[in-house]
PDB file of C-alpha atoms in Angstrom:
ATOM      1  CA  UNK A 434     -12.649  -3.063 -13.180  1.00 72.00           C
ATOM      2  CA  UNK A 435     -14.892   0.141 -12.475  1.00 75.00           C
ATOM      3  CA  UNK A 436     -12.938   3.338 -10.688  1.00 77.00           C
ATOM      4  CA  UNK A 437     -15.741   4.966  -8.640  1.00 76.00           C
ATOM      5  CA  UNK A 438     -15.859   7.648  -6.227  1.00 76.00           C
ATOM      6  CA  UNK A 439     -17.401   7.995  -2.915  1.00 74.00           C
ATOM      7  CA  UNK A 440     -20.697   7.590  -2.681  1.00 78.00           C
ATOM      8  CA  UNK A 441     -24.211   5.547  -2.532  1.00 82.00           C
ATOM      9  CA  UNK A 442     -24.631   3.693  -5.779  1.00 87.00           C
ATOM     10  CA  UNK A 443     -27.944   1.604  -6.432  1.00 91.00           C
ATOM     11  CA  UNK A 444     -27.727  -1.785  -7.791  1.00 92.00           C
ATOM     12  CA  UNK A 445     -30.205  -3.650 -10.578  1.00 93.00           C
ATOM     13  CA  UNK A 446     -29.976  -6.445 -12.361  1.00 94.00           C
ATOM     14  CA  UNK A 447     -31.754  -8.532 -15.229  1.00 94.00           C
ATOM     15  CA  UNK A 448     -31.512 -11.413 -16.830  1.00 94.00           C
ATOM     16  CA  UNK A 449     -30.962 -11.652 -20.852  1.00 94.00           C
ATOM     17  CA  UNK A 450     -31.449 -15.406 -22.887  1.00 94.00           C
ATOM     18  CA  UNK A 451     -29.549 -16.470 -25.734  1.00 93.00           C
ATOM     19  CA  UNK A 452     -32.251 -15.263 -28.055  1.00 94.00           C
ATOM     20  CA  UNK A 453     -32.096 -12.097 -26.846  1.00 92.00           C
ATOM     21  CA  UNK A 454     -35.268 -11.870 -24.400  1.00 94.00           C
ATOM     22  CA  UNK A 455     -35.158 -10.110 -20.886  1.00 93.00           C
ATOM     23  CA  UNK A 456     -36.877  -9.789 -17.910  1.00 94.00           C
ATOM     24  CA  UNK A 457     -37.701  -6.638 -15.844  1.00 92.00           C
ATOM     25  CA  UNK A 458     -35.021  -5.074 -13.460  1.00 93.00           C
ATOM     26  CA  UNK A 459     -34.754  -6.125 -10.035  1.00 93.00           C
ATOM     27  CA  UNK A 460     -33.368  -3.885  -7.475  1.00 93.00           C
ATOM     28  CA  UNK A 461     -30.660  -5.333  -5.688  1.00 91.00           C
ATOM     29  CA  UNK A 462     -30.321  -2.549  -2.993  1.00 90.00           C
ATOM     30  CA  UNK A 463     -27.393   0.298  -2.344  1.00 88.00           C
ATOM     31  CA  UNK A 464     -24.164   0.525  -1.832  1.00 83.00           C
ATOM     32  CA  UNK A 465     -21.831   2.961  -0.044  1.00 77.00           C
ATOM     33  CA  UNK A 466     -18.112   3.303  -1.769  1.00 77.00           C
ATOM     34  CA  UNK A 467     -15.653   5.015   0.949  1.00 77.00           C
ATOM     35  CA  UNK A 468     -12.115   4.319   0.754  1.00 77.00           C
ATOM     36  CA  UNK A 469      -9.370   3.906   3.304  1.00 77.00           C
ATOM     37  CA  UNK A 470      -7.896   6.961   5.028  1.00 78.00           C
ATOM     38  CA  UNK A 471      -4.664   7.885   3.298  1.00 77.00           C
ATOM     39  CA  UNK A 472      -1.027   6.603   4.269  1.00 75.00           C
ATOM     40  CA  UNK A 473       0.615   9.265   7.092  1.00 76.00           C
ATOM     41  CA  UNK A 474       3.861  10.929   6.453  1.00 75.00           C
ATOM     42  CA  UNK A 475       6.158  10.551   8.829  1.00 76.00           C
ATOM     43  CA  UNK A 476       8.661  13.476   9.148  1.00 76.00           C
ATOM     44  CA  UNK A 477      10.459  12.568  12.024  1.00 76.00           C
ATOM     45  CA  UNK A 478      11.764  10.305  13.238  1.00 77.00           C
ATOM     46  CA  UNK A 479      13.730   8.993   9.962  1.00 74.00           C
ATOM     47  CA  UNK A 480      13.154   4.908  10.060  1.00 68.00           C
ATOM     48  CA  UNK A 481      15.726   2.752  11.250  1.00 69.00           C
ATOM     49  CA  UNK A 482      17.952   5.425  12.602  1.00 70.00           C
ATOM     50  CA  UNK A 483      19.121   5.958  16.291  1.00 73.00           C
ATOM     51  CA  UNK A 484      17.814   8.835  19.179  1.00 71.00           C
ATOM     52  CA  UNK A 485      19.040   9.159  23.013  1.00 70.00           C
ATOM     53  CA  UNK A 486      16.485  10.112  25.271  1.00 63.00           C
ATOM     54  CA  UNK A 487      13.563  11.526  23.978  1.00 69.00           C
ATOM     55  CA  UNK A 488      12.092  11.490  20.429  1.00 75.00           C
ATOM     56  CA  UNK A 489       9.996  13.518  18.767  1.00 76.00           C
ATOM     57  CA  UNK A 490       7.071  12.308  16.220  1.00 76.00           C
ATOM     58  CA  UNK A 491       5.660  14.477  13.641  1.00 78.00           C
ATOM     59  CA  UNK A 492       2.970  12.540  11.337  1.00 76.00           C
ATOM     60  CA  UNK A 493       0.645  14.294   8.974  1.00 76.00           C
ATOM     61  CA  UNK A 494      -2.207  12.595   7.624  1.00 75.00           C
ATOM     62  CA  UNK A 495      -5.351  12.991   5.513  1.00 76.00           C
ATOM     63  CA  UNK A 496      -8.021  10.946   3.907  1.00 77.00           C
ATOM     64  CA  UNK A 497      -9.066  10.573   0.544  1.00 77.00           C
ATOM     65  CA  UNK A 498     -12.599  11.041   0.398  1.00 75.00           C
ATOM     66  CA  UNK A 499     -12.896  14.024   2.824  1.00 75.00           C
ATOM     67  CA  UNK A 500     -13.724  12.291   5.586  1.00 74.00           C
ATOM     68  CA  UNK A 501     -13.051  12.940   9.574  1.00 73.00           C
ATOM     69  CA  UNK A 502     -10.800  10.367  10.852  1.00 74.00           C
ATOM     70  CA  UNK A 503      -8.714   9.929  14.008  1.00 75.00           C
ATOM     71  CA  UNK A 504      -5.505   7.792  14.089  1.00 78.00           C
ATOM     72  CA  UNK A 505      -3.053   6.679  15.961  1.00 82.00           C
ATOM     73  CA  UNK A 506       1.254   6.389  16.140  1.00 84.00           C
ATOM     74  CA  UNK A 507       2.133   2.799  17.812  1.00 88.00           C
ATOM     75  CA  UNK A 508       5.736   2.079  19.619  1.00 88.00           C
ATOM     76  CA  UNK A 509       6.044  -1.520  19.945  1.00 90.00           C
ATOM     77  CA  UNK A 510       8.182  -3.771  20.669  1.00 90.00           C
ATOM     78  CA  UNK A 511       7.798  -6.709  18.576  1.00 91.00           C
ATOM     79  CA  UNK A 512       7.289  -6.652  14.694  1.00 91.00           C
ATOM     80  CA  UNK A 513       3.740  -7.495  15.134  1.00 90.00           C
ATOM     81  CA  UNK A 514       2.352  -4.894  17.375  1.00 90.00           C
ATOM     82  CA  UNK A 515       1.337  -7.012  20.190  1.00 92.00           C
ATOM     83  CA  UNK A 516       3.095  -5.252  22.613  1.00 92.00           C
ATOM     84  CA  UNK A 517       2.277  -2.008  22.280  1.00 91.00           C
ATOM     85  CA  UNK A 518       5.028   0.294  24.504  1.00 88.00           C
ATOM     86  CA  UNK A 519       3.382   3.560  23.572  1.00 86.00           C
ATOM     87  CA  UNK A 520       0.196   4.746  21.810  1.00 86.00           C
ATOM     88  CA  UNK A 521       0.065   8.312  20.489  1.00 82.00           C
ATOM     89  CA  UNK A 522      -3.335   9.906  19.227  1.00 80.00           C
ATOM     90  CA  UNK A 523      -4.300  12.067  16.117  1.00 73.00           C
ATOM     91  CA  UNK A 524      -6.517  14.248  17.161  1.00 63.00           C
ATOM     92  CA  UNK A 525      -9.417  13.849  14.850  1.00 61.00           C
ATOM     93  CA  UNK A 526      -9.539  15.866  11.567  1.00 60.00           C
ATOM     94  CA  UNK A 527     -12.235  17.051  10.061  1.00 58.00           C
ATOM     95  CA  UNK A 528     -13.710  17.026   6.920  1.00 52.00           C
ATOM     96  CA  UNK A 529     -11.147  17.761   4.019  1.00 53.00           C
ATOM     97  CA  UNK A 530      -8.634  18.604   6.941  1.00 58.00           C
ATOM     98  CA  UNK A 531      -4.817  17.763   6.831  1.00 62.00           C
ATOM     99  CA  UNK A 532      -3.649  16.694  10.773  1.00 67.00           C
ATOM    100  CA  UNK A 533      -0.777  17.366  11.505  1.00 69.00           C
ATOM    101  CA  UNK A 534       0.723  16.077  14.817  1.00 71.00           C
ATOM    102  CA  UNK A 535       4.076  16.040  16.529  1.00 70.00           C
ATOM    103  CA  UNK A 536       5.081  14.597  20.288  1.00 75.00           C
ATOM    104  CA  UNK A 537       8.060  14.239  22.180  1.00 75.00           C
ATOM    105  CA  UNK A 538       8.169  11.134  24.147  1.00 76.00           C
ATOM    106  CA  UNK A 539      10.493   9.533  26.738  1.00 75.00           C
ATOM    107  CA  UNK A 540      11.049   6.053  26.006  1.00 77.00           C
ATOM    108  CA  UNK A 541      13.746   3.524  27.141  1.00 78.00           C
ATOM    109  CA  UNK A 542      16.365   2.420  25.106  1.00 82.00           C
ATOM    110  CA  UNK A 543      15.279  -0.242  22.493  1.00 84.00           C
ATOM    111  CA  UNK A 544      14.425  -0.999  18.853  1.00 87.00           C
ATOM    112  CA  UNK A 545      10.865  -0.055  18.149  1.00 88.00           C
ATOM    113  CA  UNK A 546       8.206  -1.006  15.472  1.00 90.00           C
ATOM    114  CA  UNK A 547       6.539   1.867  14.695  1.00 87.00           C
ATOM    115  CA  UNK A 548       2.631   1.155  13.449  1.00 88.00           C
ATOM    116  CA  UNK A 549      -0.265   3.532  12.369  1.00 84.00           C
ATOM    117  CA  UNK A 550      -3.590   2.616  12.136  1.00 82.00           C
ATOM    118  CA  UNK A 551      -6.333   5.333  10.987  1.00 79.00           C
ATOM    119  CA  UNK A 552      -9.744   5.345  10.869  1.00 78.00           C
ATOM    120  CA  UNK A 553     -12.453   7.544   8.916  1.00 76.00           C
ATOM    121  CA  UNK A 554     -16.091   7.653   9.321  1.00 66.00           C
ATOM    122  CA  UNK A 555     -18.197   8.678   6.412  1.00 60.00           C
ATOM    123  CA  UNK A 556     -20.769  11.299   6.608  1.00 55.00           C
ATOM    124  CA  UNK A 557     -23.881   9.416   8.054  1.00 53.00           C
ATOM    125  CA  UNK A 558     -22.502   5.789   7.808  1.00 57.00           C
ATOM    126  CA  UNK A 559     -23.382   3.367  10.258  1.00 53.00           C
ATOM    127  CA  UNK A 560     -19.400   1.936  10.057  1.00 57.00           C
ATOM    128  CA  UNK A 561     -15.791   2.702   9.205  1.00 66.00           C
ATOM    129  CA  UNK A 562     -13.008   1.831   7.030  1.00 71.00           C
ATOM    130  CA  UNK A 563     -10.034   1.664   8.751  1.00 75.00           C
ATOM    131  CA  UNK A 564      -6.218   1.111   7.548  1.00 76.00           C
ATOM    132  CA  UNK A 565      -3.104  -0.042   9.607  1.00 81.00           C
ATOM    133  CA  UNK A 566       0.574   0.534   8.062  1.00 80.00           C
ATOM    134  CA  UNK A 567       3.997  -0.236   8.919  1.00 85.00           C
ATOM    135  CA  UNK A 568       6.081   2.983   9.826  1.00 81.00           C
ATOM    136  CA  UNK A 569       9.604   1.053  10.033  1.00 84.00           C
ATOM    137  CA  UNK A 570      11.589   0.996  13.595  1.00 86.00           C
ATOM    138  CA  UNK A 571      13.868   3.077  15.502  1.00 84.00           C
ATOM    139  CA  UNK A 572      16.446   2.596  17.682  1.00 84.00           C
ATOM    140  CA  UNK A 573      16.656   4.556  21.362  1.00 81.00           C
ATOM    141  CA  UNK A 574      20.619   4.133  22.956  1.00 78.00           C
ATOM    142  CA  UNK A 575      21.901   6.178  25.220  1.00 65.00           C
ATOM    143  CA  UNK A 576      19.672   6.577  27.961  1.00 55.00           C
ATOM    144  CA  UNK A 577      21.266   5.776  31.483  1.00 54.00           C
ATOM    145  CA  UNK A 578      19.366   3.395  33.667  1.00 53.00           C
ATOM    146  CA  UNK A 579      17.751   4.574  36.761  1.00 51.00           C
ATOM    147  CA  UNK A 580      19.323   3.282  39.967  1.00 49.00           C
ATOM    148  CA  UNK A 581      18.601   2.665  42.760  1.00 53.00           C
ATOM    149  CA  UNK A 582      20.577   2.530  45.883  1.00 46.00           C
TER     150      UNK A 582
END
């Protein structure tokens, strides 16, 4: 195992005998290292606890390598994210930046998966690295139903 940091690396290789002979280097190509944008902090809401009404999300994230990224907050309502009640956007850091986002939302009552998924694009790269992580749930109770007569 090799740590490296961001960046293009270029790799060579040669072949060596078992008496010791080699042939020349032959360039393999490059390589670009970036890693995955950082997992958010979540300061509110506290996982598995219960609101009425309206809740309020405030997620800070960065990335590792410096990178601009955007994310976003999912409120689902099954364990695997397929059906996504409520999306809520990063807005896109830049460079080096920490984002730090908070939203009040009306939602009905229900458990909700909470999911965040973040994406970074490196400085000139043709792709991204993205990451998804599980936030915990959170229980809404208390709201009245709307009626209608």
């Amino acid at each position: 195992n090799v740590s490296l940091t961001r960046g293009t690396y270029y790799v060579r290789a040669k072949a060596v005998d078992s008496v010791g002979d080699s042939s020349g280097y032959t360039n393999l190509g490059a390589i670009y290292l970036n890693r995955k944008p950082n997992t958010p902090t979540m300061s509110s809401p506290t996982a598995s606890a219960s609101y009425a009404d309206t809740v309020t999300f405030t997620v800070t994230a960065t990335d590792p390598d410096s990178d601009t990224y955007a994310g976003s907050v999912y409120l689902c309502a099954d364990a695997g994210c397929s059906d996504v009640r409520k999306s809520l956007t990063l807005s896109n850091a830049s460079s080096g930046a920490q984002s730090t986002n908070a939203w009040t939302v009306d939602i009905g009552n229900g458990v909700y998966y909470l999911r965040y998924w973040a994406s970074d694009s490196p400085m000139g790269a043709p792709y991204t690295n993205s990451s998804t992580t599980d936030l915990g749930t959170i229980t809404v109770k208390g709201k009245s139903p709307n009626m209608v007569l």
